[in-house]
CSV table of C-alpha atoms and ligand atoms in Angstrom, one decimal:
chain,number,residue,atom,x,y,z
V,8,UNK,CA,60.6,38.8,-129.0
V,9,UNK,CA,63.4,40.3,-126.6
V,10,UNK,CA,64.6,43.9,-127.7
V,11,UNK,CA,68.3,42.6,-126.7
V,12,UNK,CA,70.2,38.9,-126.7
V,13,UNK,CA,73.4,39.3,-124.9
V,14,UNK,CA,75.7,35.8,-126.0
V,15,UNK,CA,77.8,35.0,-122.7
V,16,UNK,CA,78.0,36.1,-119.0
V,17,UNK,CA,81.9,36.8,-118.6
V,18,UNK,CA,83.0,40.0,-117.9
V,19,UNK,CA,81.7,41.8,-121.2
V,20,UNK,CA,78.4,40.0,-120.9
V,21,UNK,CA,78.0,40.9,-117.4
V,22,UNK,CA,78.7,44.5,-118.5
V,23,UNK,CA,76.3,44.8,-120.9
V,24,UNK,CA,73.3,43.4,-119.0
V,25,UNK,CA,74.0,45.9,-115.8
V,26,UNK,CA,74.3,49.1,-118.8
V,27,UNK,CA,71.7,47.3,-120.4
V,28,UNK,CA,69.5,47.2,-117.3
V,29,UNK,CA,69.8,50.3,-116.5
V,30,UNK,CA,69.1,51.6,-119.9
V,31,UNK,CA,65.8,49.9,-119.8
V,32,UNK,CA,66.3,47.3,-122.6
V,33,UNK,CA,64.6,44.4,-122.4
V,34,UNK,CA,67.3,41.6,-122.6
V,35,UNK,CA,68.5,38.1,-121.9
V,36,UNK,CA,71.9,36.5,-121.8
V,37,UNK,CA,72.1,33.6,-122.8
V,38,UNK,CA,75.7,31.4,-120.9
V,39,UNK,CA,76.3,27.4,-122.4
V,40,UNK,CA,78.2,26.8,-118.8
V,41,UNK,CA,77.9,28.9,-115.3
V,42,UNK,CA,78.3,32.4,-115.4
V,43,UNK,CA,81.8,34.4,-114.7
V,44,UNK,CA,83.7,33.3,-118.1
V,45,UNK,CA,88.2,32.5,-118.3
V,46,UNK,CA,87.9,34.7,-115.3
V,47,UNK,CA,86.4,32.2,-113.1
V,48,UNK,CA,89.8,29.7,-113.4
V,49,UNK,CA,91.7,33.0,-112.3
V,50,UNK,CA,93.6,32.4,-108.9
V,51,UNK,CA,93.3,36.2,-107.9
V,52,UNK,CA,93.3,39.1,-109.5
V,53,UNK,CA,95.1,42.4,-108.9
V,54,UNK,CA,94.8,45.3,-111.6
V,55,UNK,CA,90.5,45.3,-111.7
V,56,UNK,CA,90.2,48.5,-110.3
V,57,UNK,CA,88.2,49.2,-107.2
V,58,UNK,CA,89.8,46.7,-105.4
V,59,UNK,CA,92.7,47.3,-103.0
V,60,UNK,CA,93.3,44.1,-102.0
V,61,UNK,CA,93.3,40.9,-104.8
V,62,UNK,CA,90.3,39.5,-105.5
V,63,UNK,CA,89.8,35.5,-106.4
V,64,UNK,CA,88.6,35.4,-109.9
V,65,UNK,CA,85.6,33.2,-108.9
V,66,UNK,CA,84.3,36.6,-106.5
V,67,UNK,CA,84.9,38.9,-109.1
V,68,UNK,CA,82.8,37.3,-110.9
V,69,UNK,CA,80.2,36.0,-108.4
V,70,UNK,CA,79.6,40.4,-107.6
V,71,UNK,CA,79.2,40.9,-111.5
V,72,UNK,CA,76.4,38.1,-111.9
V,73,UNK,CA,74.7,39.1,-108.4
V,74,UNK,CA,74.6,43.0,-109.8
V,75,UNK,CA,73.3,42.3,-113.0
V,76,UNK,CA,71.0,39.9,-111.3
V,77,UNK,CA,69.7,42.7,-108.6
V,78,UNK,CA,68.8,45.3,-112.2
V,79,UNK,CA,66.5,41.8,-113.3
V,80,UNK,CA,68.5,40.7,-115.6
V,81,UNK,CA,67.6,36.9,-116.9
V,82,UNK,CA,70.8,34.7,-117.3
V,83,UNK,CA,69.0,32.1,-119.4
V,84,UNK,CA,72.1,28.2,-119.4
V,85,UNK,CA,71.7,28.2,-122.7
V,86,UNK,CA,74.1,27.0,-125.7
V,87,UNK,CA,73.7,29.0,-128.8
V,88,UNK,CA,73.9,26.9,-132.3
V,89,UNK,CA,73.2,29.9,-134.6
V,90,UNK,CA,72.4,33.4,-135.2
V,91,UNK,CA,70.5,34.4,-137.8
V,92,UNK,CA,68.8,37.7,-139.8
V,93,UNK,CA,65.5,36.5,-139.9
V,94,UNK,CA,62.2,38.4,-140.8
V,95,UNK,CA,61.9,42.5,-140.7
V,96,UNK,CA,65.6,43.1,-139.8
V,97,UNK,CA,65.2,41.0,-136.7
V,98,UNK,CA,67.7,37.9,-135.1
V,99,UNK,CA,66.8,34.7,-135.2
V,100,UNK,CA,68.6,33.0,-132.4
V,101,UNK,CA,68.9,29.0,-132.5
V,102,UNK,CA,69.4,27.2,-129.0
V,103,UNK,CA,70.6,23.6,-128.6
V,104,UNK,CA,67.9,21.6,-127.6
V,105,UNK,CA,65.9,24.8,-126.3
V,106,UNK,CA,63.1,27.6,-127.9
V,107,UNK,CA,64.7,29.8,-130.9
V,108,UNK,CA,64.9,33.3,-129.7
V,109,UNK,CA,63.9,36.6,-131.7
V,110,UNK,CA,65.8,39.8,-131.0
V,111,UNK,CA,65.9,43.4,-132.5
V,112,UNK,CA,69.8,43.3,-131.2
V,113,UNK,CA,72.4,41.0,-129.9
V,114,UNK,CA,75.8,41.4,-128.5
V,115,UNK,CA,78.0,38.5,-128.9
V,116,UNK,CA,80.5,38.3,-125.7
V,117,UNK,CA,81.5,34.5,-126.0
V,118,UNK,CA,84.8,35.3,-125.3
V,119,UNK,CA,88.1,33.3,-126.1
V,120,UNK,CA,89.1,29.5,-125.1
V,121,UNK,CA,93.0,28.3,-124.2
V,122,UNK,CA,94.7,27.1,-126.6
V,123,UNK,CA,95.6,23.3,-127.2
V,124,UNK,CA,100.0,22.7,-128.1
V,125,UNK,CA,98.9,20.0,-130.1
V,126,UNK,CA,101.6,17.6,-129.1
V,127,UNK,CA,101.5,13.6,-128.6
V,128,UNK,CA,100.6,12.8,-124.9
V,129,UNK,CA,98.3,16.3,-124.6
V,130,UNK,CA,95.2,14.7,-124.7
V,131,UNK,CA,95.9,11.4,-123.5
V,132,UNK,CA,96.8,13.0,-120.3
V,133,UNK,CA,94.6,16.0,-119.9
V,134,UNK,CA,93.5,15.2,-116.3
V,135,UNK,CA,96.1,12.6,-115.5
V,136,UNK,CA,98.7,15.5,-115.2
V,137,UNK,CA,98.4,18.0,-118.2
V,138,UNK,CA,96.1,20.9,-116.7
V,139,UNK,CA,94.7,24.2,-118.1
V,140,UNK,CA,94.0,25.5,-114.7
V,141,UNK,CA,96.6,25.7,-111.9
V,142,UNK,CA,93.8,27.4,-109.5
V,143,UNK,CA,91.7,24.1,-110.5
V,144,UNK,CA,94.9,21.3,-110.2
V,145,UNK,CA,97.7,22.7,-107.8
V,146,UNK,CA,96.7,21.2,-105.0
V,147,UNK,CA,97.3,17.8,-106.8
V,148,UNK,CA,101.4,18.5,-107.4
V,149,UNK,CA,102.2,19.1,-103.8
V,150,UNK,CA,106.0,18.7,-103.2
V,151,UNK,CA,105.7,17.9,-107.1
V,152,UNK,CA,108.2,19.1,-110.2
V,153,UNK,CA,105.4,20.6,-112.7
V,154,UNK,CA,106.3,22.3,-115.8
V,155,UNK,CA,104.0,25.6,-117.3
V,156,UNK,CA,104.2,25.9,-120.5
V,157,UNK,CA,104.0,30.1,-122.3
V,158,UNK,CA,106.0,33.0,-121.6
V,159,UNK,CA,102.3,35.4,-121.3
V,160,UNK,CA,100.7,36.8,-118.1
V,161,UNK,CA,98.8,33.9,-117.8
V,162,UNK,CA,101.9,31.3,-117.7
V,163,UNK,CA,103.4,33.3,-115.2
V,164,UNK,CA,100.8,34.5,-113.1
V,165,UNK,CA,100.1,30.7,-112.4
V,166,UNK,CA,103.5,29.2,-112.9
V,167,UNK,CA,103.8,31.7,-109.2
V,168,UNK,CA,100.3,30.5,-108.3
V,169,UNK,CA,102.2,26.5,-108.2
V,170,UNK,CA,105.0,27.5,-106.3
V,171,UNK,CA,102.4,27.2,-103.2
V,172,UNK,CA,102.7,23.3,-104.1
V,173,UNK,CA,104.8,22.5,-106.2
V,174,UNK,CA,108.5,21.6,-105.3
V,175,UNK,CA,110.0,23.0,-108.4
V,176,UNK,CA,108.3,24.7,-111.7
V,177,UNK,CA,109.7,24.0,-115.0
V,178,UNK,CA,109.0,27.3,-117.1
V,179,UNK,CA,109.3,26.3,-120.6
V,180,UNK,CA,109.0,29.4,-122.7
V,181,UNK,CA,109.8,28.7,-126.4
V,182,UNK,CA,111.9,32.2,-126.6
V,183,UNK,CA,114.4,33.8,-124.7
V,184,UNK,CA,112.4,36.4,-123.2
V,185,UNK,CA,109.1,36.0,-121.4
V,186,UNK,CA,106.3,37.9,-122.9
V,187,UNK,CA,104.5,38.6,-119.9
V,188,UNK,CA,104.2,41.7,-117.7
V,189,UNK,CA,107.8,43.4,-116.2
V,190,UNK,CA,106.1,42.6,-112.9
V,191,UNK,CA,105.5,39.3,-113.6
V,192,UNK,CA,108.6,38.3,-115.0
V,193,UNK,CA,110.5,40.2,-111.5
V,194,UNK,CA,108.6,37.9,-109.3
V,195,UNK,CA,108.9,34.8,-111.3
V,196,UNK,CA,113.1,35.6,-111.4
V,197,UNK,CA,113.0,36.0,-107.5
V,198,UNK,CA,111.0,33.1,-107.1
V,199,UNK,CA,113.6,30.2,-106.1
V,200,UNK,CA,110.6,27.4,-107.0
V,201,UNK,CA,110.6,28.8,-110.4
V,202,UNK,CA,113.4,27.8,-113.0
V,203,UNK,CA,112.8,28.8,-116.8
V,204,UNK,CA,113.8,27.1,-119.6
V,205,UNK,CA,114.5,29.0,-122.5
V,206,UNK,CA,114.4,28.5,-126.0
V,207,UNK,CA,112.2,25.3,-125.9
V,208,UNK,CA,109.6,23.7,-127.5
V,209,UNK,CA,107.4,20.8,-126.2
V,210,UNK,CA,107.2,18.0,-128.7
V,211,UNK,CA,105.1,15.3,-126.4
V,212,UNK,CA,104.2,14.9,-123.2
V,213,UNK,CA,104.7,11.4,-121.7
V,214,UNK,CA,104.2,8.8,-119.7
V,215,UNK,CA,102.3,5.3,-118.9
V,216,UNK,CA,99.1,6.2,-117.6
V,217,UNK,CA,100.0,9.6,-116.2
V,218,UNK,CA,102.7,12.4,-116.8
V,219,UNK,CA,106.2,11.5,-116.3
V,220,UNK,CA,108.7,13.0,-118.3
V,221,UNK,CA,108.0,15.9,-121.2
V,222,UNK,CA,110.5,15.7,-124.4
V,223,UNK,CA,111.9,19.3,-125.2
V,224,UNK,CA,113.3,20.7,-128.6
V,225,UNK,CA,115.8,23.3,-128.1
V,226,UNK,CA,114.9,25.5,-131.0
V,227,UNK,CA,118.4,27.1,-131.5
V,228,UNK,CA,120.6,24.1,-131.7
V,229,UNK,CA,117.5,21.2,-132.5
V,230,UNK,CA,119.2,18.8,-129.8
V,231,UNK,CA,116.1,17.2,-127.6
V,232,UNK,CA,116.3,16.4,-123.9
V,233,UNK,CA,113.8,14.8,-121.5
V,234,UNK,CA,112.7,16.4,-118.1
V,235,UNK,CA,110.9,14.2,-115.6
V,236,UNK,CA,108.0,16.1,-114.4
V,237,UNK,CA,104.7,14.9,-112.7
V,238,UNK,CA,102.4,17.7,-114.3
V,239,UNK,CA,102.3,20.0,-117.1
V,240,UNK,CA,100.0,23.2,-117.5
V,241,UNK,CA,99.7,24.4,-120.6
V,242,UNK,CA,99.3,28.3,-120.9
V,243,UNK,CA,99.9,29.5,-124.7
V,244,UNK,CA,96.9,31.8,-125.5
V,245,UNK,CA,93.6,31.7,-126.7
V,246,UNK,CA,91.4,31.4,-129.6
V,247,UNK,CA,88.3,33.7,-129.9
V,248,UNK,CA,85.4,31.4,-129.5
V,249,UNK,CA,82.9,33.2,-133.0
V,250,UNK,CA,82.3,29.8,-134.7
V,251,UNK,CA,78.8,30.8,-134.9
V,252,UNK,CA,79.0,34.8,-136.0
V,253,UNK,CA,78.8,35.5,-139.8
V,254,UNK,CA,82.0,35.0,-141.5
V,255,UNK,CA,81.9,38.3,-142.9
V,256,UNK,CA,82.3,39.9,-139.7
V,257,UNK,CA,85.4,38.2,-138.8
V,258,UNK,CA,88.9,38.7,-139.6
V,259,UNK,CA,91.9,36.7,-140.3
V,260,UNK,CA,92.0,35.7,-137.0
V,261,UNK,CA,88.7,35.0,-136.4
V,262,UNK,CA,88.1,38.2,-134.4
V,263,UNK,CA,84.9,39.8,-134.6
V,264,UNK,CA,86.0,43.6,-136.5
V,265,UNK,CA,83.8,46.0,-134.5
V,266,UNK,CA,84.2,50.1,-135.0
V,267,UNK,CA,85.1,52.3,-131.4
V,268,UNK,CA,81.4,52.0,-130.2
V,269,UNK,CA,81.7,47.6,-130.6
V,270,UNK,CA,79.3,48.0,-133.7
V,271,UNK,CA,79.7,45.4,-136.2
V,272,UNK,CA,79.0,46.3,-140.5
V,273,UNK,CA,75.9,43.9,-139.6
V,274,UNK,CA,73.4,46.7,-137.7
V,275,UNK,CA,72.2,45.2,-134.7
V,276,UNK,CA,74.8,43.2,-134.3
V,277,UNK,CA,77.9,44.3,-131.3
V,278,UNK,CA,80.6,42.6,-130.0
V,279,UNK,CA,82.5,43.2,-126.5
V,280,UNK,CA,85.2,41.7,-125.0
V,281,UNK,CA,88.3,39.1,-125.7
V,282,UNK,CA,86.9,37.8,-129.2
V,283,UNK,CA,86.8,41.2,-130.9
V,284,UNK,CA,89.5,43.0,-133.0
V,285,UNK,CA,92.1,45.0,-131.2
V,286,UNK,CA,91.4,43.7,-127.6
V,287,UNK,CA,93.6,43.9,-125.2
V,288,UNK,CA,92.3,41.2,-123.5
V,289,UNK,CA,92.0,42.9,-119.9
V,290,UNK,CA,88.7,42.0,-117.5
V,291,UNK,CA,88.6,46.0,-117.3
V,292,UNK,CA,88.6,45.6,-121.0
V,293,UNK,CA,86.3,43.3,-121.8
V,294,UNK,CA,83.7,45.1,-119.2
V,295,UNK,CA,84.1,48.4,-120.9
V,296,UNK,CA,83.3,46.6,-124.1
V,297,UNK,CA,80.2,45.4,-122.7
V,298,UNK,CA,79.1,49.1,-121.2
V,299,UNK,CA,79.7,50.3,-124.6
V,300,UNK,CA,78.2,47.7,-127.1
V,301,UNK,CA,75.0,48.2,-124.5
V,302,UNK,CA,74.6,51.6,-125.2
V,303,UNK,CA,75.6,51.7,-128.7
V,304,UNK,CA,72.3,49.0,-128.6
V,305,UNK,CA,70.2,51.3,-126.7
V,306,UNK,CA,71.3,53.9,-129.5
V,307,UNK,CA,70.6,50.8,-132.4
V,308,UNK,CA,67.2,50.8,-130.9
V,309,UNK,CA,66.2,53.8,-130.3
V,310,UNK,CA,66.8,54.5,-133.7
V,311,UNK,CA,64.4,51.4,-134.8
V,312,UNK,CA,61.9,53.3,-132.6
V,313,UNK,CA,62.1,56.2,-134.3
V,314,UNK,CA,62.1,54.5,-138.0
R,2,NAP,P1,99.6,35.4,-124.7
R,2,NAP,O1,99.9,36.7,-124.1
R,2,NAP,O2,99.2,35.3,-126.1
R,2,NAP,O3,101.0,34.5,-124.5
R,2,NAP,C1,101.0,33.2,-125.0
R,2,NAP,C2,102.4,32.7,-124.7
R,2,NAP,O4,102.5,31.4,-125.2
R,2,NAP,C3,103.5,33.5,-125.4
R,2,NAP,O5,104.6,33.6,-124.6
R,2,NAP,C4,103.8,32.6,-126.6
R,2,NAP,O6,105.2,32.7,-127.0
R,2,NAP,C5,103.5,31.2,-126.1
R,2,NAP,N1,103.1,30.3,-127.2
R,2,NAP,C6,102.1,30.5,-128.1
R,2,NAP,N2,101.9,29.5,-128.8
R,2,NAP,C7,102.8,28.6,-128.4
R,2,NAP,C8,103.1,27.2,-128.8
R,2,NAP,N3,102.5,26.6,-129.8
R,2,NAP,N4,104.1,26.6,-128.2
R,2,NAP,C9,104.8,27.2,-127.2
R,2,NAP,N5,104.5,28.4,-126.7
R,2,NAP,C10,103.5,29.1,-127.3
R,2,NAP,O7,98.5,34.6,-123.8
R,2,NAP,P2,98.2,34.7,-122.3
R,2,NAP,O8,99.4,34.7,-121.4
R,2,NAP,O9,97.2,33.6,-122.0
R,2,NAP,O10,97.5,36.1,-122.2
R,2,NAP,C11,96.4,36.4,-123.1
R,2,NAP,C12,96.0,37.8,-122.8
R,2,NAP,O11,95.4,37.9,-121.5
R,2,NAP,C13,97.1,38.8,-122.8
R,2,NAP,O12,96.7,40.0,-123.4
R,2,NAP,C14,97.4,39.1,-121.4
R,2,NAP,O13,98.0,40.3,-121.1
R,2,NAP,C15,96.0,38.9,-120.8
R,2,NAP,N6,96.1,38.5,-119.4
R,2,NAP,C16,96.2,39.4,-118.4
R,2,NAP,C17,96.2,39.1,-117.1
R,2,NAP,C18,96.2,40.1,-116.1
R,2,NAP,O14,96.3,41.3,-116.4
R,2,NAP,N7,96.1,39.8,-114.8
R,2,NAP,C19,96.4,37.7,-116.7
R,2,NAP,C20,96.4,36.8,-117.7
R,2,NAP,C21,96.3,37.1,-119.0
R,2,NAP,P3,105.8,34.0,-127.7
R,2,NAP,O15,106.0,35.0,-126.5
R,2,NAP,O16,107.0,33.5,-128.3
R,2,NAP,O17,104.8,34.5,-128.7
């Protein structure tokens, strides 16, 4: 029986464990693929603060897991299957082809996962030119015409991140405005690699065996065009990965709805970072989250002592 279960080692997991450490809780997290979360796919990163000069994603990370490992916290590479109230107001939690675990709390921190655009060609050519990861895949389209698909912070913080390689990036934004931050959009209108295109929708991606031409819909007059390209990267959001929380706890977007201190209606049960309600979806964020749902355990159990 562990006093805590923390679900996921991104930034809110990682959070959690060191707060949790140092609180004294006896815990586990339990992580279905290495350590370090969305983050770990991040080129750089700029606004975490503390750090003067950009990070990579991967070493932000890497510092997070190496602190919460110094306090003795266990990262168990586990994949959860369910969680469960079991006996005496405790958690049953069931691991994929590993021992059930028993908890007085858990926080889930599974985070979110990119979104899919659903189009013919997507997964036929996911790895023979469509790509969710431009830090993973630039270096493939050197002196290459790529397109990014989104108009978010993450379409053009790495639609910037292939102008290292690429000869010319196709921004296809299905708007006339790009979503992401002012910054963002300054750099990606003085970048001469970069050419949006507004006001367009993918319909497929295609080609004979890999990428070569994408088919656009221009959603103001409905006329379709075809753009040769030799990659596409697909950056259009995220869906909050809770297919395993009870559905009582989620809401119409399949958020976890926690209170101020990440405390779900199910006591015992917190949620930190990208998959809750209201998130902002920031790495400060999501590690703020994971301070704050550890305590608010500490507080859940403390109470349990006293009771
Ligand atoms: P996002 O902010 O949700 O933006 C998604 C973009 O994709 C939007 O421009 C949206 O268009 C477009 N889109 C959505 N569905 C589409 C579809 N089916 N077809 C075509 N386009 C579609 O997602 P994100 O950029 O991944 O960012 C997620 C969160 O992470 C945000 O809160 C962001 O601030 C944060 N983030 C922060 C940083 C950072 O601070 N360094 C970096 C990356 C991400 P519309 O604009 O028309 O809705």
């Amino acid at each position: 029986m562990k006093e805590l279960v923390i679900v996921g080692a991104g930034p809110a997991g990682l959070s959690a464990a060191i707060y949790g450490m140092r609180a004294g809780i006896d815990l586990v997290v339990i992580e279905k693929l290495a350590p370090g979360g969305q983050v770990m796919t991040t080129y750089e990163v700029e606004n975490y603060p503390g750090f003067v000069d950009p990070i990579p994603g991967w070493e932000l990370m890497s510092n997070m897991e190496n602190q919460a490992r110094r306090l003795g916290a266990e990262i168990r590479g586990v994949e959860l299957s369910s969680i469960r109230r079991g006996s005496g107001g405790c958690f049953e939690i069931e691991t994929v082809g590993g021992d059930a675990i028993r908890a007085r709390a858990v926080i889930c921190a599974t985070g979110a996962s990119l979104l899919k655009l659903g189009v013919p060609g997507e997964a036929e050519f996911t790895g023979r030119g469509v790509s969710y990861c431009a830090t993973c895949d630039a270096a493939f389209f050197k002196e290459r015409v790529t397109a990014v698909v989104g108009g978010g912070d993450t379409a053009l913080e790495e639609a910037l991140y292939l102008t290292r390689f690429a000869s010319k990036v196709l921004l296809v934004h299905r708007r006339d405005a790009f979503r992401g931050a002012k910054l963002l959009q300054k750099r990606v209108m003085e970048n001469p690699i970069i050419e949006p295109v507004y006001n367009s929708v993918v319909r497929s991606i295609n080609g004979s065996g890999k990428v070569e031409s994408i088919s656009l819909e221009d959603t103001k007059t409905a006329a379709m065009k075809d753009l040769t390209v030799d990659g596409v990267f697909i950056f259009i959001g995220y869906r909050p990965n809770t297919e395993y929380v009870p559905g009582e706890i989620l809401n119409e977007y399949g958020e976890v709805m926690v209170d101020s201190r990440m405390r779900t209606s199910i006591p015992g049960l917190f949620a930190a970072g990208d998959l809750r309600s209201d998130s902002i979806r920031q790495i400060v964020a999501a590690a703020a989250d994971g301070a704050t749902a550890a305590l608010s355990a500490y507080d859940y159990l403390e109470s349990l002592a006293r009771s």
